Amino acid sequence: MRMRQWQKPFWTPLRPLEDCGTRYNPSMRAQVVQAIHDAFHPSKVDDENLKEVDGRVFGSAKVIESPVFDGLDDARRQRLFWEHLIKSLGSESTNVGPVILEPTSRG
Amino acid sequence: MRGTLDALRQSLPQLIRVAAEKVQSQFVWRVDGSVYQYTHFKTLREMLGGPIIKPPDVAKPMSELWATSSVHLNDTNEFDRGREVVEAVLSELPDDKITSRMRLAVRDADALEVYCTSFSGVDDDLSQWRGYGGDGSGVCLEFDLGRLIAGLDGVGYWLIYGKPGNEATQRAVAKELVRYIHASIQTALPSPTVPGAVFNEVREQLREIWPALFLAFKHLDFSAEQEFRFVYSAAVGGRRTPAFRPDPLVPFVALRMRPSGPLPIKGIRLGPAVGSSANIRSLELALRELKLSHVTVSRSDIPYLPR
C-alpha cells in the first residue's frame, strides 16, 4: 500500500539537497567555525550569532580564550582567519562573510 | 553595520585573491618565497640609520618601510584605472539603494591619504634597476613574503593588470568583488525598514574602502613588474599623521611589523654600478655591527653600466 506523505517517517528526506539545483553547502557554517579554530586555537568558539542564509554564512563569532587571537589586531585576525578559510573552502570562500571576530574577556 | 564593514575592509586582500583565482584558474597567488624592492642606495642608508651610520646609536635599523601617498605613484592614471573598472561593473548589479550608495561612494573616494609601498616578484631585473634602483646604482632588498603578509601594517595583494580593450580579467575580478560587497551590505542591513541614516553610513564607509580596492588594478603595460603592493589608509589600520619627504613634497607613513621587530629582509643585492667587492664587504660589516648579520649581501649578475 502506498504511504501518504504524512504517514512517512519524519526523517525521510524528500529530495537530497544536491538535487535541488542549488550550491548550498550544508557544512559551510561548520567549516567557518573550524577555520576559526584552526587559526586561533581557542578553547571555544561562541557561534550563536553566526548565521547561514541561502548558502551564505555571515554574522559574528566570539573567540574565547585564545592567546593567538588576543595578540593580534583586527586586521591581522581577519588575515589569519581568511588564510585558513581559503585553505578549506577555496573559491567558495566568497560565500562567507564578512564575519566579525569578537574577542571575549576572560572575566 | 559598522562591524560588518570593518570586517569587510580587513578581508579585502583575501577577497581579491579569491576573486582572482576564481576568474583565472592559472593565476598563482603566491603567499611565500621572496618579493623584491628596488630602491636608491640613500634609502638603504636611511633604513640603516641615516646619512652617517653610527651602529651603537641606531635604535631600530631596518624596522620600517615608507609607504607613499598614492597620488604620487609612477603610473599617473593608476587610481583612476581602478575607479573606471569598478564603476563599469557596478552597472551590472541590481539597481537598488545599496548599488546607488556604492556608486556615490566611488565618486567620493580620494587617493591622497591612501599610502602604498610596492614590491616586484622579479629578482635582479634590468628594467627594475633602471626604473627604481637608481639606474643600476641602487639596491634590491629581498623580503620574505610570508612574514611580510603576516606582520606588516596594511593590506597586501598582487595586482591585477589590464587596459581598455584588454580588460576582461580586471572586470571579472572587479565584478566578483562588487557582488560580494553588495551581498555583504544586504545581509547586514537591519530589517524590515532601513533608515536613511544607515545608507548614509554605507556610503561614508565605502568611500574609505574603495581606494584600497581601486589600487588592486593597474595598467597592463606595467605587468612585467609583477607587483605586490601593501596599501595603508585610515580605513585599513586607523589614521596616522603623515610625514613629508622632498621631491618636492610627498606625504608618506611608516609601516612596521607586528610584533615589532626588523623587517623580514633576507638579502640585499647591490646594483650593477655599485656591486664592487669593497661595497659588498663594507655593507656586510655595517650589517654585522647593526646585529643584522643574517641579511646576505650579493651583487647583480647583470653586466650593465649606466651612461
GROMACS .gro file of N, CA, C and O in nm, chain B residues 91-163:
model
  292
  198SER      N    1   2.738   4.877  -1.283
  198SER     CA    2   2.615   4.883  -1.363
  198SER      C    3   2.553   4.744  -1.381
  198SER      O    4   2.440   4.732  -1.424
  199GLU      N    5   2.629   4.640  -1.345
  199GLU     CA    6   2.576   4.504  -1.359
  199GLU      C    7   2.510   4.454  -1.231
  199GLU      O    8   2.462   4.342  -1.225
  200LEU      N    9   2.511   4.537  -1.127
  200LEU     CA   10   2.445   4.498  -1.001
  200LEU      C   11   2.298   4.537  -1.006
  200LEU      O   12   2.258   4.620  -1.089
  201PRO      N   13   2.215   4.480  -0.916
  201PRO     CA   14   2.075   4.523  -0.911
  201PRO      C   15   2.066   4.673  -0.887
  201PRO      O   16   2.147   4.729  -0.811
  202ASP      N   17   1.971   4.737  -0.952
  202ASP     CA   18   1.958   4.883  -0.939
  202ASP      C   19   1.880   4.915  -0.812
  202ASP      O   20   1.760   4.941  -0.815
  203ASP      N   21   1.946   4.911  -0.697
  203ASP     CA   22   1.877   4.934  -0.570
  203ASP      C   23   1.951   5.042  -0.489
  203ASP      O   24   2.047   5.103  -0.537
  204LYS      N   25   1.906   5.060  -0.366
  204LYS     CA   26   1.964   5.167  -0.284
  204LYS      C   27   2.110   5.139  -0.247
  204LYS      O   28   2.190   5.231  -0.232
  205ILE      N   29   2.143   5.010  -0.232
  205ILE     CA   30   2.281   4.977  -0.196
  205ILE      C   31   2.374   5.013  -0.313
  205ILE      O   32   2.476   5.080  -0.295
  206THR      N   33   2.334   4.971  -0.433
  206THR     CA   34   2.418   5.000  -0.550
  206THR      C   35   2.432   5.150  -0.570
  206THR      O   36   2.540   5.199  -0.605
  207SER      N   37   2.323   5.222  -0.545
  207SER     CA   38   2.329   5.367  -0.562
  207SER      C   39   2.432   5.428  -0.466
  207SER      O   40   2.511   5.514  -0.505
  208ARG      N   41   2.436   5.378  -0.340
  208ARG     CA   42   2.535   5.430  -0.244
  208ARG      C   43   2.676   5.386  -0.283
  208ARG      O   44   2.773   5.459  -0.263
  209MET      N   45   2.687   5.266  -0.338
  209MET     CA   46   2.819   5.219  -0.383
  209MET      C   47   2.871   5.311  -0.493
  209MET      O   48   2.988   5.348  -0.496
  210ARG      N   49   2.781   5.349  -0.583
  210ARG     CA   50   2.819   5.435  -0.695
  210ARG      C   51   2.860   5.575  -0.645
  210ARG      O   52   2.962   5.631  -0.687
  211LEU      N   53   2.781   5.628  -0.552
  211LEU     CA   54   2.814   5.761  -0.499
  211LEU      C   55   2.948   5.760  -0.426
  211LEU      O   56   3.029   5.853  -0.439
  212ALA      N   57   2.972   5.650  -0.355
  212ALA     CA   58   3.099   5.640  -0.280
  212ALA      C   59   3.219   5.631  -0.374
  212ALA      O   60   3.327   5.679  -0.341
  213VAL      N   61   3.199   5.570  -0.492
  213VAL     CA   62   3.308   5.563  -0.591
  213VAL      C   63   3.348   5.705  -0.630
  213VAL      O   64   3.467   5.738  -0.641
  214ARG      N   65   3.248   5.790  -0.648
  214ARG     CA   66   3.278   5.929  -0.686
  214ARG      C   67   3.344   6.005  -0.571
  214ARG      O   68   3.427   6.093  -0.592
  215ASP      N   69   3.307   5.971  -0.446
  215ASP     CA   70   3.362   6.042  -0.330
  215ASP      C   71   3.509   6.005  -0.301
  215ASP      O   72   3.581   6.079  -0.236
  216ALA      N   73   3.549   5.885  -0.344
  216ALA     CA   74   3.678   5.829  -0.299
  216ALA      C   75   3.796   5.918  -0.339
  216ALA      O   76   3.799   5.973  -0.449
  217ASP      N   77   3.893   5.930  -0.248
  217ASP     CA   78   4.007   6.018  -0.272
  217ASP      C   79   4.138   5.941  -0.245
  217ASP      O   80   4.147   5.862  -0.151
  218ALA      N   81   4.238   5.967  -0.327
  218ALA     CA   82   4.363   5.889  -0.322
  218ALA      C   83   4.469   5.948  -0.228
  218ALA      O   84   4.565   5.879  -0.195
  219LEU      N   85   4.452   6.073  -0.186
  219LEU     CA   86   4.563   6.142  -0.119
  219LEU      C   87   4.614   6.070   0.005
  219LEU      O   88   4.733   6.049   0.022
  220GLU      N   89   4.523   6.030   0.093
  220GLU     CA   90   4.567   5.968   0.218
  220GLU      C   91   4.558   5.815   0.213
  220GLU      O   92   4.520   5.750   0.310
  221VAL      N   93   4.587   5.763   0.097
  221VAL     CA   94   4.597   5.617   0.080
  221VAL      C   95   4.742   5.592   0.039
  221VAL      O   96   4.789   5.646  -0.060
  222TYR      N   97   4.812   5.513   0.120
  222TYR     CA   98   4.957   5.502   0.103
  222TYR      C   99   4.997   5.363   0.052
  222TYR      O  100   4.937   5.263   0.090
  223CYS      N  101   5.099   5.360  -0.033
  223CYS     CA  102   5.141   5.235  -0.097
  223CYS      C  103   5.290   5.213  -0.083
  223CYS      O  104   5.368   5.308  -0.093
  224THR      N  105   5.327   5.089  -0.065
  224THR     CA  106   5.468   5.052  -0.084
  224THR      C  107   5.468   4.928  -0.173
  224THR      O  108   5.387   4.838  -0.155
  225SER      N  109   5.558   4.928  -0.272
  225SER     CA  110   5.549   4.827  -0.378
  225SER      C  111   5.670   4.736  -0.383
  225SER      O  112   5.781   4.777  -0.353
  226PHE      N  113   5.645   4.613  -0.425
  226PHE     CA  114   5.748   4.512  -0.440
  226PHE      C  115   5.732   4.449  -0.578
  226PHE      O  116   5.625   4.456  -0.637
  227SER      N  117   5.838   4.385  -0.623
  227SER     CA  118   5.830   4.314  -0.750
  227SER      C  119   5.853   4.165  -0.725
  227SER      O  120   5.925   4.127  -0.632
  228GLY      N  121   5.789   4.084  -0.809
  228GLY     CA  122   5.812   3.940  -0.797
  228GLY      C  123   5.938   3.898  -0.871
  228GLY      O  124   5.974   3.780  -0.872
  229VAL      N  125   6.007   3.995  -0.932
  229VAL     CA  126   6.121   3.962  -1.019
  229VAL      C  127   6.254   4.004  -0.954
  229VAL      O  128   6.273   4.120  -0.919
  230ASP      N  129   6.345   3.907  -0.944
  230ASP     CA  130   6.476   3.933  -0.886
  230ASP      C  131   6.574   3.979  -0.995
  230ASP      O  132   6.568   3.931  -1.108
  231ASP      N  133   6.661   4.071  -0.961
  231ASP     CA  134   6.772   4.116  -1.046
  231ASP      C  135   6.728   4.140  -1.192
  231ASP      O  136   6.774   4.072  -1.284
  232ASP      N  137   6.641   4.236  -1.208
  232ASP     CA  138   6.581   4.262  -1.339
  232ASP      C  139   6.626   4.400  -1.389
  232ASP      O  140   6.615   4.500  -1.317
  233LEU      N  141   6.676   4.402  -1.512
  233LEU     CA  142   6.735   4.526  -1.563
  233LEU      C  143   6.636   4.642  -1.566
  233LEU      O  144   6.667   4.754  -1.526
  234SER      N  145   6.511   4.615  -1.609
  234SER     CA  146   6.417   4.727  -1.617
  234SER      C  147   6.382   4.779  -1.477
  234SER      O  148   6.354   4.898  -1.459
  235GLN      N  149   6.384   4.692  -1.378
  235GLN     CA  150   6.359   4.736  -1.240
  235GLN      C  151   6.477   4.820  -1.189
  235GLN      O  152   6.457   4.922  -1.123
  236TRP      N  153   6.598   4.776  -1.224
  236TRP     CA  154   6.715   4.856  -1.183
  236TRP      C  155   6.706   4.995  -1.245
  236TRP      O  156   6.731   5.096  -1.180
  237ARG      N  157   6.668   4.996  -1.374
  237ARG     CA  158   6.662   5.125  -1.443
  237ARG      C  159   6.550   5.214  -1.390
  237ARG      O  160   6.566   5.334  -1.374
  238GLY      N  161   6.437   5.151  -1.362
  238GLY     CA  162   6.320   5.231  -1.322
  238GLY      C  163   6.322   5.274  -1.177
  238GLY      O  164   6.278   5.384  -1.143
  239TYR      N  165   6.370   5.187  -1.089
  239TYR     CA  166   6.356   5.215  -0.945
  239TYR      C  167   6.488   5.206  -0.867
  239TYR      O  168   6.498   5.260  -0.758
  240GLY      N  169   6.585   5.135  -0.923
  240GLY     CA  170   6.710   5.110  -0.849
  240GLY      C  171   6.821   5.205  -0.886
  240GLY      O  172   6.936   5.162  -0.906
  241GLY      N  173   6.789   5.334  -0.896
  241GLY     CA  174   6.892   5.435  -0.922
  241GLY      C  175   6.968   5.409  -1.051
  241GLY      O  176   7.090   5.431  -1.055
  242ASP      N  177   6.902   5.358  -1.152
  242ASP     CA  178   6.966   5.325  -1.280
  242ASP      C  179   7.090   5.236  -1.260
  242ASP      O  180   7.195   5.257  -1.320
  243GLY      N  181   7.075   5.139  -1.172
  243GLY     CA  182   7.184   5.043  -1.152
  243GLY      C  183   7.275   5.077  -1.036
  243GLY      O  184   7.360   4.997  -0.997
  244SER      N  185   7.257   5.196  -0.975
  244SER     CA  186   7.345   5.233  -0.864
  244SER      C  187   7.273   5.222  -0.729
  244SER      O  188   7.320   5.273  -0.628
  245GLY      N  189   7.160   5.155  -0.729
  245GLY     CA  190   7.084   5.137  -0.605
  245GLY      C  191   7.097   4.996  -0.552
  245GLY      O  192   7.195   4.926  -0.580
  246VAL      N  193   6.995   4.954  -0.477
  246VAL     CA  194   6.997   4.820  -0.418
  246VAL      C  195   6.862   4.752  -0.440
  246VAL      O  196   6.762   4.818  -0.469
  247CYS      N  197   6.864   4.621  -0.426
  247CYS     CA  198   6.740   4.544  -0.433
  247CYS      C  199   6.727   4.467  -0.303
  247CYS      O  200   6.814   4.385  -0.270
  248LEU      N  201   6.622   4.497  -0.227
  248LEU     CA  202   6.601   4.432  -0.098
  248LEU      C  203   6.513   4.309  -0.118
  248LEU      O  204   6.407   4.320  -0.179
  249GLU      N  205   6.557   4.197  -0.068
  249GLU     CA  206   6.478   4.074  -0.081
  249GLU      C  207   6.403   4.048   0.049
  249GLU      O  208   6.462   4.036   0.156
  250PHE      N  209   6.270   4.042   0.039
  250PHE     CA  210   6.184   4.024   0.157
  250PHE      C  211   6.124   3.883   0.160
  250PHE      O  212   6.092   3.828   0.055
  251ASP      N  213   6.101   3.833   0.280
  251ASP     CA  214   6.027   3.708   0.297
  251ASP      C  215   5.878   3.743   0.288
  251ASP      O  216   5.823   3.809   0.376
  252LEU      N  217   5.813   3.699   0.180
  252LEU     CA  218   5.675   3.740   0.156
  252LEU      C  219   5.579   3.691   0.265
  252LEU      O  220   5.492   3.765   0.309
  253GLY      N  221   5.595   3.566   0.306
  253GLY     CA  222   5.503   3.510   0.407
  253GLY      C  223   5.505   3.592   0.536
  253GLY      O  224   5.399   3.624   0.592
  254ARG      N  225   5.625   3.629   0.579
  254ARG     CA  226   5.636   3.706   0.704
  254ARG      C  227   5.587   3.849   0.685
  254ARG      O  228   5.530   3.910   0.776
  255LEU      N  229   5.606   3.900   0.565
  255LEU     CA  230   5.559   4.035   0.534
  255LEU      C  231   5.405   4.039   0.541
  255LEU      O  232   5.346   4.127   0.604
  256ILE      N  233   5.342   3.941   0.478
  256ILE     CA  234   5.195   3.936   0.476
  256ILE      C  235   5.141   3.920   0.618
  256ILE      O  236   5.043   3.983   0.656
  257ALA      N  237   5.207   3.834   0.695
  257ALA     CA  238   5.157   3.808   0.830
  257ALA      C  239   5.178   3.925   0.925
  257ALA      O  240   5.098   3.947   1.015
  258GLY      N  241   5.283   4.005   0.901
  258GLY     CA  242   5.318   4.102   1.004
  258GLY      C  243   5.311   4.249   0.972
  258GLY      O  244   5.295   4.331   1.062
  259LEU      N  245   5.320   4.287   0.843
  259LEU     CA  246   5.331   4.430   0.813
  259LEU      C  247   5.195   4.500   0.823
  259LEU      O  248   5.092   4.443   0.790
  260ASP      N  249   5.198   4.627   0.867
  260ASP     CA  250   5.076   4.708   0.871
  260ASP      C  251   5.015   4.715   0.731
  260ASP      O  252   5.087   4.718   0.632
  261GLY      N  253   4.884   4.726   0.724
  261GLY     CA  254   4.818   4.747   0.595
  261GLY      C  255   4.770   4.618   0.532
  261GLY      O  256   4.777   4.511   0.592
  262VAL      N  257   4.721   4.630   0.409
  262VAL     CA  258   4.674   4.512   0.337
  262VAL      C  259   4.764   4.491   0.215
  262VAL      O  260   4.802   4.585   0.146
  263GLY      N  261   4.801   4.365   0.190
  263GLY     CA  262   4.894   4.336   0.081
  263GLY      C  263   4.831   4.246  -0.024
  263GLY      O  264   4.761   4.151   0.011
  264TYR      N  265   4.855   4.276  -0.150
  264TYR     CA  266   4.799   4.192  -0.256
  264TYR      C  267   4.879   4.206  -0.385
  264TYR      O  268   4.952   4.304  -0.406
  265TRP      N  269   4.865   4.105  -0.473
  265TRP     CA  270   4.922   4.110  -0.607
  265TRP      C  271   4.829   4.191  -0.694
  265TRP      O  272   4.706   4.188  -0.675
  266LEU      N  273   4.884   4.263  -0.790
  266LEU     CA  274   4.800   4.349  -0.874
  266LEU      C  275   4.740   4.272  -0.992
  266LEU      O  276   4.797   4.174  -1.041
  267ILE      N  277   4.624   4.320  -1.036
  267ILE     CA  278   4.554   4.262  -1.150
  267ILE      C  279   4.571   4.361  -1.265
  267ILE      O  280   4.532   4.478  -1.252
  268TYR      N  281   4.628   4.314  -1.377
  268TYR     CA  282   4.662   4.404  -1.487
  268TYR      C  283   4.558   4.401  -1.600
  268TYR      O  284   4.494   4.299  -1.625
  269GLY      N  285   4.545   4.515  -1.667
  269GLY     CA  286   4.454   4.525  -1.782
  269GLY      C  287   4.457   4.666  -1.837
  269GLY      O  288   4.519   4.756  -1.778
  270LYS      N  289   4.395   4.686  -1.952
  270LYS     CA  290   4.383   4.821  -2.007
  270LYS      C  291   4.262   4.823  -2.099
  270LYS      O  292   4.213   4.716  -2.140
   0.00000   0.00000   0.00000
